[in-house]
mmCIF file of C-alpha atoms in Angstrom:
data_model
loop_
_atom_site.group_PDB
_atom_site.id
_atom_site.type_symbol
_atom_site.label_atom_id
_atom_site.label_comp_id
_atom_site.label_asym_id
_atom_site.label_seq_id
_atom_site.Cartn_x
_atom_site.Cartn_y
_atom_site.Cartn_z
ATOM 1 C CA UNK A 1 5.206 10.062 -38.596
ATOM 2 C CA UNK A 2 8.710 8.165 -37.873
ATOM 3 C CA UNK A 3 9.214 5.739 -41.026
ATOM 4 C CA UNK A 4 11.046 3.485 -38.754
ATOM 5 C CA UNK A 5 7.840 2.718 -36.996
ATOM 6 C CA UNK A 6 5.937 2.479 -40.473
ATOM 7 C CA UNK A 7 7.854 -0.020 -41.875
ATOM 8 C CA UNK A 8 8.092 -1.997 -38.575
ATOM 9 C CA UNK A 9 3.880 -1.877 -38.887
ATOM 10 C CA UNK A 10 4.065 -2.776 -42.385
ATOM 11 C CA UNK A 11 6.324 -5.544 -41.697
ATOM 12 C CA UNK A 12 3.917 -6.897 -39.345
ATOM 13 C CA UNK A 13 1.100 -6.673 -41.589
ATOM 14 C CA UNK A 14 -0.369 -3.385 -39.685
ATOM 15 C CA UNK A 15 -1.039 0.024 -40.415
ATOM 16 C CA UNK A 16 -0.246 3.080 -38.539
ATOM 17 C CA UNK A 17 -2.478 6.056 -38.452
ATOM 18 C CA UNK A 18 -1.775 9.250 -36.503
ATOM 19 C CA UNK A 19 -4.971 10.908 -34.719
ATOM 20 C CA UNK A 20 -5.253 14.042 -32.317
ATOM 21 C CA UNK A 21 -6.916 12.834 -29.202
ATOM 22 C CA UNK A 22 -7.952 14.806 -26.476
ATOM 23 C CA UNK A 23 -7.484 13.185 -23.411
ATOM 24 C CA UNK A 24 -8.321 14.594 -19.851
ATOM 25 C CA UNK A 25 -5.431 13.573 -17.398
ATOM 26 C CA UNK A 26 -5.891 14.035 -13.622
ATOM 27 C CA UNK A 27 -2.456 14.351 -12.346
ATOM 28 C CA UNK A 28 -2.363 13.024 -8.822
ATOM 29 C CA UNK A 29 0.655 14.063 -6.995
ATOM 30 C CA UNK A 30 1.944 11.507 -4.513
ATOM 31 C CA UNK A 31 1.167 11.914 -1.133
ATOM 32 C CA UNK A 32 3.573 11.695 2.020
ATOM 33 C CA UNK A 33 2.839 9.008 4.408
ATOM 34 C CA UNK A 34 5.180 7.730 7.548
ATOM 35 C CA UNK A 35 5.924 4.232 7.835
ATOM 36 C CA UNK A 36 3.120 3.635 10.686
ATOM 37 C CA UNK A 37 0.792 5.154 8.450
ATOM 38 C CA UNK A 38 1.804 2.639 6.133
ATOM 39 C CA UNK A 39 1.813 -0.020 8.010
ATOM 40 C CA UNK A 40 -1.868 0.688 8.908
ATOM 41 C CA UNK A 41 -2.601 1.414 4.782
ATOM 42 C CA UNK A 42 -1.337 -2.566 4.679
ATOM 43 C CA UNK A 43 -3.742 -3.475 6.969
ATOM 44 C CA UNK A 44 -6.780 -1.665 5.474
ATOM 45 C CA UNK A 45 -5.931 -3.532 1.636
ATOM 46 C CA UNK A 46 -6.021 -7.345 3.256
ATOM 47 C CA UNK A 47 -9.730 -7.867 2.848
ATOM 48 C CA UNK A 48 -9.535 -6.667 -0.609
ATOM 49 C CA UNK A 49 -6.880 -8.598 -2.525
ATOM 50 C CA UNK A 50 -9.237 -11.766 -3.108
ATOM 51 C CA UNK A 51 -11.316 -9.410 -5.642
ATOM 52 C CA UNK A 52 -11.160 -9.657 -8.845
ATOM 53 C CA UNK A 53 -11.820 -6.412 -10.221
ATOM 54 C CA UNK A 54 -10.325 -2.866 -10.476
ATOM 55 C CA UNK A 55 -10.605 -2.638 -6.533
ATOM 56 C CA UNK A 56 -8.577 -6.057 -6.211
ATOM 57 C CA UNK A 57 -6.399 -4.971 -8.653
ATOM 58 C CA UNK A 58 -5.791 -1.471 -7.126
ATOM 59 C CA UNK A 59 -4.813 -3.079 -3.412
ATOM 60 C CA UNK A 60 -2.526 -5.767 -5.196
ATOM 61 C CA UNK A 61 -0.938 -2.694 -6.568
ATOM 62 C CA UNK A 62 -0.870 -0.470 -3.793
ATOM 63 C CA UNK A 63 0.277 -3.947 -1.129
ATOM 64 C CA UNK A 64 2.805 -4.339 -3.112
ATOM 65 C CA UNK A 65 4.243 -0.335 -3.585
ATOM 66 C CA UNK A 66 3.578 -0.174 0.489
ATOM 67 C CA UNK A 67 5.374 -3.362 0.959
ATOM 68 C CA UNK A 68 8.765 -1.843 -0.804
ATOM 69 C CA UNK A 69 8.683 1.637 0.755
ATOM 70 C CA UNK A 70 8.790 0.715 4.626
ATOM 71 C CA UNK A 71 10.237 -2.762 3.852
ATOM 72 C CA UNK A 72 13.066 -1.621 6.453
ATOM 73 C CA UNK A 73 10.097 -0.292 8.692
ATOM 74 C CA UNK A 74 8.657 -3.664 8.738
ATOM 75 C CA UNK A 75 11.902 -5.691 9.450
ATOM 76 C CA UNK A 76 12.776 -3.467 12.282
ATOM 77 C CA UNK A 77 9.680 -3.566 13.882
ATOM 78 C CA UNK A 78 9.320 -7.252 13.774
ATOM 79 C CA UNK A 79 13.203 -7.387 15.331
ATOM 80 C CA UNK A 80 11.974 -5.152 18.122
ATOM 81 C CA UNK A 81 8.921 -7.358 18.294
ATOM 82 C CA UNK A 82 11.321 -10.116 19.010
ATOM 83 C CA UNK A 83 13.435 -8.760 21.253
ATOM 84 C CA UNK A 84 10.453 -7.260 23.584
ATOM 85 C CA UNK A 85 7.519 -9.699 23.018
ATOM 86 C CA UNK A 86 7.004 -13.181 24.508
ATOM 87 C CA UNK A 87 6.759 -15.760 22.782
ATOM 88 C CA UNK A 88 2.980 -16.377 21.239
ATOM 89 C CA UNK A 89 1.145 -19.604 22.239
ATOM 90 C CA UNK A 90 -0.951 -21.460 20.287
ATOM 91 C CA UNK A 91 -4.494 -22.979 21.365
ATOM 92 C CA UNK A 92 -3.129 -26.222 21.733
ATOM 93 C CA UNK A 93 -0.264 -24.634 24.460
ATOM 94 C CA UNK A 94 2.953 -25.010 21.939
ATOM 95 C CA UNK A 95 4.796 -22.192 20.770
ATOM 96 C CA UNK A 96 4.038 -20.815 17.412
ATOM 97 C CA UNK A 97 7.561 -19.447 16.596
ATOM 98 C CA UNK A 98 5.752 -15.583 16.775
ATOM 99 C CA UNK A 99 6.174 -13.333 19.431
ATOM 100 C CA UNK A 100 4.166 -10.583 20.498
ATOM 101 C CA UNK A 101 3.954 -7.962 22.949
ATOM 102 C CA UNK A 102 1.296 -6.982 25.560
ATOM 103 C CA UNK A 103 0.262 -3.321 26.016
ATOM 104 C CA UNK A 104 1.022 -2.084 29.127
ATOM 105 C CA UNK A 105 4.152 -4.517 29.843
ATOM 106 C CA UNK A 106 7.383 -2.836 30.387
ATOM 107 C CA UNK A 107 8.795 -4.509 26.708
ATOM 108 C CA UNK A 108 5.697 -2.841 25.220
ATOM 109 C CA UNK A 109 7.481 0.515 26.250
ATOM 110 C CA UNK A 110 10.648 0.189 25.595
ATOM 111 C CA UNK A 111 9.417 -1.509 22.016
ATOM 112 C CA UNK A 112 7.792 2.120 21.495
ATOM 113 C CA UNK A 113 10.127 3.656 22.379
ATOM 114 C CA UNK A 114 12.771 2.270 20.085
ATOM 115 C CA UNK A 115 9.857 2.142 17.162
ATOM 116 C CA UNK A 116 9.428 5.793 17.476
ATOM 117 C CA UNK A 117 12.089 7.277 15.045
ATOM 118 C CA UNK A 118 11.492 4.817 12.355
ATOM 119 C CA UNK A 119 7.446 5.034 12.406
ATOM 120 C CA UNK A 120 8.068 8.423 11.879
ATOM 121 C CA UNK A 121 10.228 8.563 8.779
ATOM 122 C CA UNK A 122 7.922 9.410 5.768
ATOM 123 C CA UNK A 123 7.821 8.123 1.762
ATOM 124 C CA UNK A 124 6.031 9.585 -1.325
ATOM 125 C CA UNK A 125 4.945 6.010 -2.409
ATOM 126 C CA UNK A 126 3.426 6.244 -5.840
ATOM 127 C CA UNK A 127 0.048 4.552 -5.375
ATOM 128 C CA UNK A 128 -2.771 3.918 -7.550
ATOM 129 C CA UNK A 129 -5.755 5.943 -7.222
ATOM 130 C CA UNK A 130 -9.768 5.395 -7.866
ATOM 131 C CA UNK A 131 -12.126 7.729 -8.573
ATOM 132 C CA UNK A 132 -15.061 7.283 -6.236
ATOM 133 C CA UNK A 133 -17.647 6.535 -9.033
ATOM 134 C CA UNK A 134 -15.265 3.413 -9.700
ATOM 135 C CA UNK A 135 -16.045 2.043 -6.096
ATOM 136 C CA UNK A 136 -19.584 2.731 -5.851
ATOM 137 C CA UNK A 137 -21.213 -0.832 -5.614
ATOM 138 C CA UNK A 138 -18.039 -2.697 -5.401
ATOM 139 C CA UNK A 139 -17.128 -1.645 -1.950
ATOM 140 C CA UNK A 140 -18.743 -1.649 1.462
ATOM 141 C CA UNK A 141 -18.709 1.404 2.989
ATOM 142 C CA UNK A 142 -16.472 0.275 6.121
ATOM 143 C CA UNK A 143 -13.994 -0.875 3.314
ATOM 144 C CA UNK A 144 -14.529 3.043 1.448
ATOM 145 C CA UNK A 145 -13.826 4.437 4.737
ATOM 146 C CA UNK A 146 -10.815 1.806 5.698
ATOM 147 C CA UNK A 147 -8.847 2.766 2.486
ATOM 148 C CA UNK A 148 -10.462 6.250 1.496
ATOM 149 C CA UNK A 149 -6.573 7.022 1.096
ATOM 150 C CA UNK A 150 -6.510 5.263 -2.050
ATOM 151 C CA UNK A 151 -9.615 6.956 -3.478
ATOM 152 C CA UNK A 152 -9.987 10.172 -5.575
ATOM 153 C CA UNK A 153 -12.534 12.992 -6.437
ATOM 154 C CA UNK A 154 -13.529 12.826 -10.441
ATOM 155 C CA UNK A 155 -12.173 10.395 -13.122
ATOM 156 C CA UNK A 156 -9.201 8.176 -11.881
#
């Protein structure tokens, strides 16, 4: 054992014992995803980051990881979103500052169009992964289905 880390224990009023553990480690290698996939991933965590437990902590995770790797995805696409939609009105008739864009209308083709090549461009995001026994009871099975990407065979 390193005496450096000894004395630091001692010094702390601990003690340091070594012990042979056997641990069983799943490695998960990441998966490749494309930004629309993504994008859609995003969409499948929302109703789950008010929970407090491993499943709310898992899609706070796995938002935020998501959010980073197609961050340039997401800008573009909402520039494109501006420069093709109409502006979005509100219930009461006033703009809300949003745009959007109707399928069908010519801006909704030319927005896919210029969406195309970055949707398309794919990431090895390293997410964090449940074993199915974790979920059981603490997921509906729409939300098992929505984000069965994030969900793993055996011992997370």
């Amino acid at each position: 054992m390193d005496k450096g880390i000894e004395s630091l224990a001692s010094a702390l009023g601990a003690t340091v014992t070594e012990q042979e553990q056997s641990i069983n480690v799943k490695y998960v290698a990441p998966d490749e995803y494309t930004n629309s996939q993504m994008e859609q991933m995003l969409v499948s965590l929302q109703p789950l980051l008010d929970r407090r437990d491993i499943v709310g902590y898992a899609a706070a995770r796995n938002t935020r990881v998501l959010r980073s790797e197609c961050m340039e995805y997401l800008k573009r696409r909402d520039e494109l979103i501006s420069k093709y939609g109409e502006p979005e009105i509100g219930e009461d008739g006033s703009p809300t500052g949003n745009s959007r864009i109707k399928i069908g209308s010519d801006g909704y083709k030319s927005f896919c169009s210029e969406i195309e090549l970055y949707a398309n461009i794919k990431h090895r995001p390293n997410l964090f992964k449940i074993s199915y026994g974790e979920v059981i009871g603490k997921m509906s099975g729409n939300e098992i289905l929505d984000c069965e990407w994030m969900l793993i065979d055996g011992d997370a």
